[in-house]
PDB file of C-alpha atoms in Angstrom:
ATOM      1  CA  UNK A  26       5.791  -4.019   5.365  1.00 51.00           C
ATOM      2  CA  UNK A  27       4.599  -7.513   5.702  1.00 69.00           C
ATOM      3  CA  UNK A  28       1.028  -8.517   6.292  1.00 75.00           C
ATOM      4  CA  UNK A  29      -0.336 -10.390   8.662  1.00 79.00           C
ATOM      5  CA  UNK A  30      -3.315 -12.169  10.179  1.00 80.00           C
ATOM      6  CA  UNK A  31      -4.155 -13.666  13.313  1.00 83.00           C
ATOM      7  CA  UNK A  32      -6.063 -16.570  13.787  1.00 82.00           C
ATOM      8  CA  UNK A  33      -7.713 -17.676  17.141  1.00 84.00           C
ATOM      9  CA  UNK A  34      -8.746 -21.197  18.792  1.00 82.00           C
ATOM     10  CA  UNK A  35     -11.105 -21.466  21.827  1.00 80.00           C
ATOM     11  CA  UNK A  36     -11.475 -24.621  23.714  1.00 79.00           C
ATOM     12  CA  UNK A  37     -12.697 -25.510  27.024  1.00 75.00           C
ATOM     13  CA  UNK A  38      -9.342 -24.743  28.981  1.00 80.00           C
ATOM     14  CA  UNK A  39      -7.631 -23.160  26.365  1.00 82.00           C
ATOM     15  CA  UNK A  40      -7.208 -20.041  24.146  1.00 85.00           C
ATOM     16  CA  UNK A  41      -4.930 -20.362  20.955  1.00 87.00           C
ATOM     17  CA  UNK A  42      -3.652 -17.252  18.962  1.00 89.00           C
ATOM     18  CA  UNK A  43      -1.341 -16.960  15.913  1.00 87.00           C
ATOM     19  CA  UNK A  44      -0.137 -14.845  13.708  1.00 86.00           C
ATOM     20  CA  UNK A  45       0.867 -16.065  10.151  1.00 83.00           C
ATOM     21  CA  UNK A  46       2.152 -14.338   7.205  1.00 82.00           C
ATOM     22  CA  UNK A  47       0.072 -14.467   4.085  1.00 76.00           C
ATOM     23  CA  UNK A  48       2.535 -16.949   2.837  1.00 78.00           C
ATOM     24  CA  UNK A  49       1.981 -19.113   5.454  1.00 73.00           C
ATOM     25  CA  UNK A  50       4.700 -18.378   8.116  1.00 81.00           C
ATOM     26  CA  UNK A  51       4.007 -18.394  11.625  1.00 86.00           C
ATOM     27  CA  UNK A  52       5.781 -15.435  13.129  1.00 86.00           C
ATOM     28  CA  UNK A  53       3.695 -15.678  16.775  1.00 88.00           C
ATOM     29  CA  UNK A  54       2.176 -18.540  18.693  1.00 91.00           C
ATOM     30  CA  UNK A  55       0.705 -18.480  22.507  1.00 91.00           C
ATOM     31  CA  UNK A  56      -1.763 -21.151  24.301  1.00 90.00           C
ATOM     32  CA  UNK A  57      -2.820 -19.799  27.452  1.00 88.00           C
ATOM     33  CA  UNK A  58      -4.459 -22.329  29.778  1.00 87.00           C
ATOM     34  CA  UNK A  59      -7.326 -20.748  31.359  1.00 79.00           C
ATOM     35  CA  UNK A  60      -9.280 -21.427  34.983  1.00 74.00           C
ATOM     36  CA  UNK A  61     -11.444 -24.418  35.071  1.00 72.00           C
ATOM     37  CA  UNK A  62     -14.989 -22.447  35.775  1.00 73.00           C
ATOM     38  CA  UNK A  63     -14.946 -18.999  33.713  1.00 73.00           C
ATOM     39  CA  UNK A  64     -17.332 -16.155  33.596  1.00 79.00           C
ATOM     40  CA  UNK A  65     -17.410 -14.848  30.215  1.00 80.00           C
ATOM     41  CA  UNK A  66     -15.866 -11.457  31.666  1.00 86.00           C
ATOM     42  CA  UNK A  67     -12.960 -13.263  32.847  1.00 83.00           C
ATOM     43  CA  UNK A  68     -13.512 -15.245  29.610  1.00 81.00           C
ATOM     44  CA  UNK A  69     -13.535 -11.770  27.775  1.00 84.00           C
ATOM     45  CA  UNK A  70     -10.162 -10.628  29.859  1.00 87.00           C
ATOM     46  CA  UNK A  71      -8.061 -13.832  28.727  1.00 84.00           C
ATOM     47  CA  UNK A  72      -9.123 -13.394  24.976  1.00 86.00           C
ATOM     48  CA  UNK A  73      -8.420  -9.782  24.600  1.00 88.00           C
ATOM     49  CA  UNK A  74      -4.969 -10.298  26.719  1.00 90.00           C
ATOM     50  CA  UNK A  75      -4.061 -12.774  24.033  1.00 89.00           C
ATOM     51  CA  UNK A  76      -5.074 -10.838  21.045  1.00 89.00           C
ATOM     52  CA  UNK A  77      -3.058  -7.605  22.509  1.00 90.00           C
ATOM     53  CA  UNK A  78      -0.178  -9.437  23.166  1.00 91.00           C
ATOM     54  CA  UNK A  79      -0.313 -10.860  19.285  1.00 89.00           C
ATOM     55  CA  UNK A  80      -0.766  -7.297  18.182  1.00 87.00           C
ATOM     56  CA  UNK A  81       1.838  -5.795  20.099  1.00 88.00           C
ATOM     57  CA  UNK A  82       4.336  -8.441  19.047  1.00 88.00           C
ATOM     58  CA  UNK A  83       3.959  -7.479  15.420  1.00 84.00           C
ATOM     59  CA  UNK A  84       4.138  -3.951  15.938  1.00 83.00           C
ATOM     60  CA  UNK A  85       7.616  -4.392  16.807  1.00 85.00           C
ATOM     61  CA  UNK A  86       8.507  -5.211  13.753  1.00 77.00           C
ATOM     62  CA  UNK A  87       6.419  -3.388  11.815  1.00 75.00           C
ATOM     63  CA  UNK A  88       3.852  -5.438  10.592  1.00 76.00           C
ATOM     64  CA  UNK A  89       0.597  -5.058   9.440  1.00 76.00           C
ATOM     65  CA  UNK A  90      -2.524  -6.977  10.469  1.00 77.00           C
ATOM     66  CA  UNK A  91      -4.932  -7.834   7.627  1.00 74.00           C
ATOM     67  CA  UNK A  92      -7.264  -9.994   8.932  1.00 72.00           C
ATOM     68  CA  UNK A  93      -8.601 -11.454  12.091  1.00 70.00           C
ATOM     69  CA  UNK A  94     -10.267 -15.418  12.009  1.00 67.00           C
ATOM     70  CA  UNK A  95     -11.809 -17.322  14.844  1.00 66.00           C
ATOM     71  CA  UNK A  96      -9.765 -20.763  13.523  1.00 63.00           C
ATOM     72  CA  UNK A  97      -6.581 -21.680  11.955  1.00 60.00           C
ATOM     73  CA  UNK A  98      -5.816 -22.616   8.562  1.00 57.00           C
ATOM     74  CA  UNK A  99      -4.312 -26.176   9.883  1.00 62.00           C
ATOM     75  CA  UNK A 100      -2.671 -27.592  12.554  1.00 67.00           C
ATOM     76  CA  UNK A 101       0.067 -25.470  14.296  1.00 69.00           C
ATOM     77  CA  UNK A 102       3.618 -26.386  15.074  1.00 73.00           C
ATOM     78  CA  UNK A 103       4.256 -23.245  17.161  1.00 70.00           C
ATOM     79  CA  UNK A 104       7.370 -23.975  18.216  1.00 76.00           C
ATOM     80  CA  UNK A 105       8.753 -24.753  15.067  1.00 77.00           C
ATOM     81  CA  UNK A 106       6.908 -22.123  13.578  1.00 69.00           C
ATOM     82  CA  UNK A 107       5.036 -24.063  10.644  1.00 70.00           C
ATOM     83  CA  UNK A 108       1.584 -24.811   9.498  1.00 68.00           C
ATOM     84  CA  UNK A 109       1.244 -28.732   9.338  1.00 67.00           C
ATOM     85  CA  UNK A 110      -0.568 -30.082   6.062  1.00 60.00           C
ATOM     86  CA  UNK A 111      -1.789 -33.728   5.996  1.00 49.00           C
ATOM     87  CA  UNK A 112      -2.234 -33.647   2.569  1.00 49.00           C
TER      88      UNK A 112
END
């Protein structure tokens, strides 16, 4: 089993969620641009469809989900798959 948490971002037009290994490893990344004027049920609706589609994607492969965080732990390179430090 390998464990897992998922990190979200929420910006004005955007909602950011990834999953990352406890080593680091980004095994899931989706933006999903949202409508310019939200209500925060539709707001609600987008966040939840991102987190279930994160979830669902590790349960595919058997993975467990240790934590959730509003923020990531750097900057993302989701389609390379990498946390960026600037160190």
């Amino acid at each position: 089993t390998w464990l897992f948490s998922i990190g979200i971002i929420v910006r004005r037009k955007h909602i950011t969620v990834t999953a990352m290994s406890l080593n680091v490893t980004v095994a899931y990344y989706h933006c999903v641009h949202m409508e310019k004027d939200l209500d925060a049920n539709l707001f609600i609706k987008y966040l939840f469809n991102e987190l279930d589609s994160a979830v669902n994607f590790l349960k595919q492969g058997n993975k467990e989900i240790v934590g959730l965080a509003l923020g990531m732990p750097g900057f993302i390179d989701g389609p390379n798959g990498v946390i960026v430090n600037f160190e």
